[in-house]
Amino acid sequence: MPTHTFQNYIDGQWVASRGGRVFENRNPADRDDLIGIFQQSTPEDAEDALAAARRAYATWRLVPAPKRAEVLFRAAQIIAERKEMFARDMTREMGKVLEETRGDVQEAIDMTYFMAGEGRRQYGQTVPSELRDKFAMSVRQPLGVCSVITPWNFPMAIPSWKIAPALVCGNTVVFKPASLTPLSAINFCNVLVEAGLPKGVVNLVTGGPDVGTTLSTHQDVSVVSFTGSSAVGRIVNQNAAPDFTRVHLEMGGKNVIMVMDDAQLDLAVEGCVWGGFGTTGQRCTATSRLVLHEKIYDTFMNMLVARTKKLRLGDGLSEDTDVGPVINEPQRKAIHQYVEIGVGEGADLVLGGKIATGDGLKNGWFYQPTIFGGVRPEMRIAKEEIFGPVLAVIKVKSLQEGVAVLNDTIYGLSSAIYTRDINKAFEAIRDIKAGITYVNAPTIGAEAHMPFGGVKQTGNGHREGGWTVYDFFTEWKTVYVDYSGRIQKAQIDTYHQ
Ligand code: NAD
């Protein structure tokens, strides 16, 4: 079958990049599998898309929010109808197993339905005025053109978390997905078009950092919503700073599960395996540190290693596979370098630590699920984001020591504690510095209607998901209506009965 060439979507048309350059998208489980050819766009393409979004904003902002929401409702229905196809495309381009890509698409369905419902909410406030014959209220207003820049690990869920709320609030969008997963982005964009979005309201431009730079520096941009690494997030933040453009950043993590001596150990083992090796350790919320109470350390390590050994690596399209490949060769090399660093630092490599070989693995970027014991909190493998199937296990003597170890990082996305002691659970909830804390569940598993985001160098104070997302995609307008027919002076005139 000839390889399909995919185009950008700008101003209601599928168009090739002005520069004429393209790139390949290959399956990380089988590098001979060429998925498609995509546009290596230029800053000029991004400018065209921004101009289209600016024009479309003039009318889209005036469409009543419940009407905007109807488009999203139809979009959610279409995604639901095509869930299996989208999940298969995603596994093929990104590698995670089908069960998880179905979950990724489901997140997009959930978020899009949720935002469709929000078309009839977006509540403001009405409050009493200080003065008689005067009305006081606040309303949410859209901001304008939003740049949406996304990573490869949740190729449909993350774009939906940004694009659906941006649109229902009345903004228009230019979307630049990661170059490793452009097909899922195009699938999502296609659905929005089919659901009836007017031209220019959503635009998609594939490409690299130069496109991202235009999207974060251009004066037509009112908002940049970025999810990706902290290194790139810092650049985006700096690029947007001169014009005071609003920036929302969701970045790296170094997430921890703590297992206390009173925990239900078999449950905690399942949580660690799912949190650590689900999505091949490539979730922003993946468990990469495990903090074990010394009283259960040896027993738990034996259980964890035995359970991890049972994981089957392979092509995520096979229903038998538990763990797919990592995303590409540079990422696999980076993971292996961290393993060498861990060994060099004196950590105890108890499982894995090698490129995975064997039947069906030689053509893909597979890496063995890896566990380090005896890790000290100051080691680099305990501090830096590895973004692969590597668990660093640290022994502690108490809850307080565990929390201190957990907090000893520049990141603050997700965290978890396994304990049957309600007092310990609440103490941990209070003292852990992270955007998310799970009790008796692993660090992964966000729900669309709950705030999502991290503290410290994981985020810049905003939250996606839930009711908090509006704080980012809208601006408050405070409105006073004086119906007295005369001048009334706030703080000066006093109303007397
Ligand atoms: P990345 O930072 O390399 O890329 C993210 C996006 O930014 C991509 O679309 C990329 O093309 C674009 N980009 C690159 N250079 C740019 C520039 N100079 N200006 C503007 N855009 C630019 O991240 P990645 O490798 O795609 O994803 C993995 C990272 O994402 C990990 O660090 C992970 O923790 C993080 N992540 C965070 C969350 C979260 O919610 N906190 C969720 C998923 C992933």
PDB file of N, CA and C in Angstrom, residues 319-367:
ATOM      1  N   GLU A 319      -2.870  -8.570  22.177  1.00  0.00           N
ATOM      2  CA  GLU A 319      -3.591  -8.512  23.463  1.00  0.00           C
ATOM      3  C   GLU A 319      -2.795  -9.184  24.584  1.00  0.00           C
ATOM      4  N   ASP A 320      -1.775  -9.996  24.222  1.00  0.00           N
ATOM      5  CA  ASP A 320      -0.977 -10.678  25.255  1.00  0.00           C
ATOM      6  C   ASP A 320       0.092  -9.774  25.865  1.00  0.00           C
ATOM      7  N   THR A 321       0.340  -8.646  25.238  1.00  0.00           N
ATOM      8  CA  THR A 321       1.467  -7.813  25.684  1.00  0.00           C
ATOM      9  C   THR A 321       1.094  -6.990  26.912  1.00  0.00           C
ATOM     10  N   ASP A 322       2.005  -6.961  27.880  1.00  0.00           N
ATOM     11  CA  ASP A 322       1.815  -6.092  29.061  1.00  0.00           C
ATOM     12  C   ASP A 322       2.559  -4.783  28.894  1.00  0.00           C
ATOM     13  N   VAL A 323       3.744  -4.832  28.280  1.00  0.00           N
ATOM     14  CA  VAL A 323       4.604  -3.648  28.182  1.00  0.00           C
ATOM     15  C   VAL A 323       5.090  -3.499  26.741  1.00  0.00           C
ATOM     16  N   GLY A 324       4.850  -2.343  26.159  1.00  0.00           N
ATOM     17  CA  GLY A 324       5.281  -2.075  24.789  1.00  0.00           C
ATOM     18  C   GLY A 324       6.693  -1.510  24.749  1.00  0.00           C
ATOM     19  N   PRO A 325       7.106  -1.022  23.595  1.00  0.00           N
ATOM     20  CA  PRO A 325       8.443  -0.440  23.468  1.00  0.00           C
ATOM     21  C   PRO A 325       8.500   0.942  24.079  1.00  0.00           C
ATOM     22  N   VAL A 326       9.704   1.492  24.214  1.00  0.00           N
ATOM     23  CA  VAL A 326       9.817   2.931  24.493  1.00  0.00           C
ATOM     24  C   VAL A 326       9.717   3.653  23.153  1.00  0.00           C
ATOM     25  N   ILE A 327       9.626   4.970  23.195  1.00  0.00           N
ATOM     26  CA  ILE A 327       9.158   5.703  22.016  1.00  0.00           C
ATOM     27  C   ILE A 327      10.156   5.702  20.856  1.00  0.00           C
ATOM     28  N   ASN A 328      11.450   5.807  21.142  1.00  0.00           N
ATOM     29  CA  ASN A 328      12.406   5.841  20.017  1.00  0.00           C
ATOM     30  C   ASN A 328      13.823   5.527  20.504  1.00  0.00           C
ATOM     31  N   GLU A 329      14.738   5.526  19.583  1.00  0.00           N
ATOM     32  CA  GLU A 329      16.112   5.137  19.921  1.00  0.00           C
ATOM     33  C   GLU A 329      16.772   6.123  20.899  1.00  0.00           C
ATOM     34  N   PRO A 330      16.675   7.447  20.669  1.00  0.00           N
ATOM     35  CA  PRO A 330      17.317   8.363  21.638  1.00  0.00           C
ATOM     36  C   PRO A 330      16.784   8.164  23.062  1.00  0.00           C
ATOM     37  N   GLN A 331      15.479   7.904  23.173  1.00  0.00           N
ATOM     38  CA  GLN A 331      14.905   7.718  24.503  1.00  0.00           C
ATOM     39  C   GLN A 331      15.442   6.423  25.137  1.00  0.00           C
ATOM     40  N   ARG A 332      15.563   5.361  24.312  1.00  0.00           N
ATOM     41  CA  ARG A 332      16.094   4.105  24.854  1.00  0.00           C
ATOM     42  C   ARG A 332      17.552   4.297  25.299  1.00  0.00           C
ATOM     43  N   LYS A 333      18.293   5.043  24.512  1.00  0.00           N
ATOM     44  CA  LYS A 333      19.696   5.307  24.904  1.00  0.00           C
ATOM     45  C   LYS A 333      19.743   6.093  26.210  1.00  0.00           C
ATOM     46  N   ALA A 334      18.863   7.086  26.318  1.00  0.00           N
ATOM     47  CA  ALA A 334      18.851   7.921  27.538  1.00  0.00           C
ATOM     48  C   ALA A 334      18.519   7.059  28.760  1.00  0.00           C
ATOM     49  N   ILE A 335      17.585   6.138  28.594  1.00  0.00           N
ATOM     50  CA  ILE A 335      17.210   5.249  29.703  1.00  0.00           C
ATOM     51  C   ILE A 335      18.413   4.389  30.099  1.00  0.00           C
ATOM     52  N   HIS A 336      19.079   3.828  29.088  1.00  0.00           N
ATOM     53  CA  HIS A 336      20.212   2.959  29.397  1.00  0.00           C
ATOM     54  C   HIS A 336      21.349   3.739  30.070  1.00  0.00           C
ATOM     55  N   GLN A 337      21.520   4.986  29.628  1.00  0.00           N
ATOM     56  CA  GLN A 337      22.556   5.813  30.280  1.00  0.00           C
ATOM     57  C   GLN A 337      22.240   6.005  31.757  1.00  0.00           C
ATOM     58  N   TYR A 338      20.963   6.207  32.069  1.00  0.00           N
ATOM     59  CA  TYR A 338      20.583   6.357  33.475  1.00  0.00           C
ATOM     60  C   TYR A 338      20.849   5.070  34.253  1.00  0.00           C
ATOM     61  N   VAL A 339      20.634   3.924  33.590  1.00  0.00           N
ATOM     62  CA  VAL A 339      20.921   2.663  34.272  1.00  0.00           C
ATOM     63  C   VAL A 339      22.415   2.592  34.588  1.00  0.00           C
ATOM     64  N   GLU A 340      23.238   2.991  33.636  1.00  0.00           N
ATOM     65  CA  GLU A 340      24.693   2.981  33.881  1.00  0.00           C
ATOM     66  C   GLU A 340      25.066   3.965  34.995  1.00  0.00           C
ATOM     67  N   ILE A 341      24.382   5.103  35.003  1.00  0.00           N
ATOM     68  CA  ILE A 341      24.639   6.086  36.071  1.00  0.00           C
ATOM     69  C   ILE A 341      24.280   5.461  37.427  1.00  0.00           C
ATOM     70  N   GLY A 342      23.130   4.786  37.478  1.00  0.00           N
ATOM     71  CA  GLY A 342      22.673   4.151  38.724  1.00  0.00           C
ATOM     72  C   GLY A 342      23.683   3.121  39.216  1.00  0.00           C
ATOM     73  N   VAL A 343      24.187   2.295  38.293  1.00  0.00           N
ATOM     74  CA  VAL A 343      25.190   1.283  38.668  1.00  0.00           C
ATOM     75  C   VAL A 343      26.454   1.996  39.172  1.00  0.00           C
ATOM     76  N   GLY A 344      26.838   3.036  38.441  1.00  0.00           N
ATOM     77  CA  GLY A 344      28.037   3.802  38.832  1.00  0.00           C
ATOM     78  C   GLY A 344      27.878   4.464  40.191  1.00  0.00           C
ATOM     79  N   GLU A 345      26.661   4.827  40.542  1.00  0.00           N
ATOM     80  CA  GLU A 345      26.427   5.496  41.837  1.00  0.00           C
ATOM     81  C   GLU A 345      26.363   4.495  42.990  1.00  0.00           C
ATOM     82  N   GLY A 346      26.389   3.198  42.625  1.00  0.00           N
ATOM     83  CA  GLY A 346      26.402   2.170  43.657  1.00  0.00           C
ATOM     84  C   GLY A 346      25.037   1.622  44.019  1.00  0.00           C
ATOM     85  N   ALA A 347      24.019   1.916  43.213  1.00  0.00           N
ATOM     86  CA  ALA A 347      22.701   1.304  43.469  1.00  0.00           C
ATOM     87  C   ALA A 347      22.752  -0.164  43.063  1.00  0.00           C
ATOM     88  N   ASP A 348      21.838  -0.943  43.631  1.00  0.00           N
ATOM     89  CA  ASP A 348      21.849  -2.389  43.426  1.00  0.00           C
ATOM     90  C   ASP A 348      20.862  -2.747  42.305  1.00  0.00           C
ATOM     91  N   LEU A 349      21.395  -3.107  41.130  1.00  0.00           N
ATOM     92  CA  LEU A 349      20.515  -3.437  39.988  1.00  0.00           C
ATOM     93  C   LEU A 349      19.935  -4.828  40.208  1.00  0.00           C
ATOM     94  N   VAL A 350      18.676  -4.901  40.646  1.00  0.00           N
ATOM     95  CA  VAL A 350      18.111  -6.208  40.996  1.00  0.00           C
ATOM     96  C   VAL A 350      17.330  -6.836  39.851  1.00  0.00           C
ATOM     97  N   LEU A 351      16.955  -6.047  38.861  1.00  0.00           N
ATOM     98  CA  LEU A 351      16.232  -6.627  37.715  1.00  0.00           C
ATOM     99  C   LEU A 351      16.433  -5.747  36.487  1.00  0.00           C
ATOM    100  N   GLY A 352      16.548  -6.393  35.329  1.00  0.00           N
ATOM    101  CA  GLY A 352      16.578  -5.680  34.048  1.00  0.00           C
ATOM    102  C   GLY A 352      17.877  -4.949  33.822  1.00  0.00           C
ATOM    103  N   GLY A 353      17.765  -3.747  33.273  1.00  0.00           N
ATOM    104  CA  GLY A 353      18.955  -2.941  33.035  1.00  0.00           C
ATOM    105  C   GLY A 353      19.569  -3.149  31.659  1.00  0.00           C
ATOM    106  N   LYS A 354      18.795  -3.809  30.772  1.00  0.00           N
ATOM    107  CA  LYS A 354      19.357  -4.075  29.437  1.00  0.00           C
ATOM    108  C   LYS A 354      18.299  -3.824  28.372  1.00  0.00           C
ATOM    109  N   ILE A 355      18.804  -3.639  27.144  1.00  0.00           N
ATOM    110  CA  ILE A 355      17.917  -3.617  25.980  1.00  0.00           C
ATOM    111  C   ILE A 355      17.259  -4.986  25.902  1.00  0.00           C
ATOM    112  N   ALA A 356      15.952  -5.016  25.676  1.00  0.00           N
ATOM    113  CA  ALA A 356      15.238  -6.305  25.649  1.00  0.00           C
ATOM    114  C   ALA A 356      15.353  -6.915  24.261  1.00  0.00           C
ATOM    115  N   THR A 357      15.736  -8.183  24.235  1.00  0.00           N
ATOM    116  CA  THR A 357      15.848  -8.890  22.947  1.00  0.00           C
ATOM    117  C   THR A 357      14.932 -10.102  23.021  1.00  0.00           C
ATOM    118  N   GLY A 358      14.813 -10.812  21.939  1.00  0.00           N
ATOM    119  CA  GLY A 358      13.964 -12.003  21.955  1.00  0.00           C
ATOM    120  C   GLY A 358      12.963 -11.933  20.824  1.00  0.00           C
ATOM    121  N   ASP A 359      12.102 -12.948  20.784  1.00  0.00           N
ATOM    122  CA  ASP A 359      11.133 -13.047  19.686  1.00  0.00           C
ATOM    123  C   ASP A 359      10.284 -11.791  19.576  1.00  0.00           C
ATOM    124  N   GLY A 360      10.237 -11.222  18.385  1.00  0.00           N
ATOM    125  CA  GLY A 360       9.349 -10.086  18.116  1.00  0.00           C
ATOM    126  C   GLY A 360       9.845  -8.765  18.669  1.00  0.00           C
ATOM    127  N   LEU A 361      11.034  -8.744  19.265  1.00  0.00           N
ATOM    128  CA  LEU A 361      11.496  -7.500  19.897  1.00  0.00           C
ATOM    129  C   LEU A 361      12.617  -6.795  19.131  1.00  0.00           C
ATOM    130  N   LYS A 362      13.254  -7.543  18.198  1.00  0.00           N
ATOM    131  CA  LYS A 362      14.514  -6.981  17.660  1.00  0.00           C
ATOM    132  C   LYS A 362      14.299  -5.748  16.786  1.00  0.00           C
ATOM    133  N   ASN A 363      13.107  -5.597  16.249  1.00  0.00           N
ATOM    134  CA  ASN A 363      12.864  -4.461  15.354  1.00  0.00           C
ATOM    135  C   ASN A 363      12.296  -3.234  16.060  1.00  0.00           C
ATOM    136  N   GLY A 364      12.149  -3.340  17.375  1.00  0.00           N
ATOM    137  CA  GLY A 364      11.527  -2.235  18.104  1.00  0.00           C
ATOM    138  C   GLY A 364      12.450  -1.711  19.186  1.00  0.00           C
ATOM    139  N   TRP A 365      12.015  -0.636  19.859  1.00  0.00           N
ATOM    140  CA  TRP A 365      12.840   0.023  20.876  1.00  0.00           C
ATOM    141  C   TRP A 365      12.449  -0.475  22.267  1.00  0.00           C
ATOM    142  N   PHE A 366      12.690  -1.776  22.480  1.00  0.00           N
ATOM    143  CA  PHE A 366      12.260  -2.371  23.755  1.00  0.00           C
ATOM    144  C   PHE A 366      13.361  -2.262  24.813  1.00  0.00           C
ATOM    145  N   TYR A 367      12.920  -2.096  26.079  1.00  0.00           N
ATOM    146  CA  TYR A 367      13.871  -2.053  27.192  1.00  0.00           C
ATOM    147  C   TYR A 367      13.291  -2.849  28.358  1.00  0.00           C
TER     148      TYR A 367
END
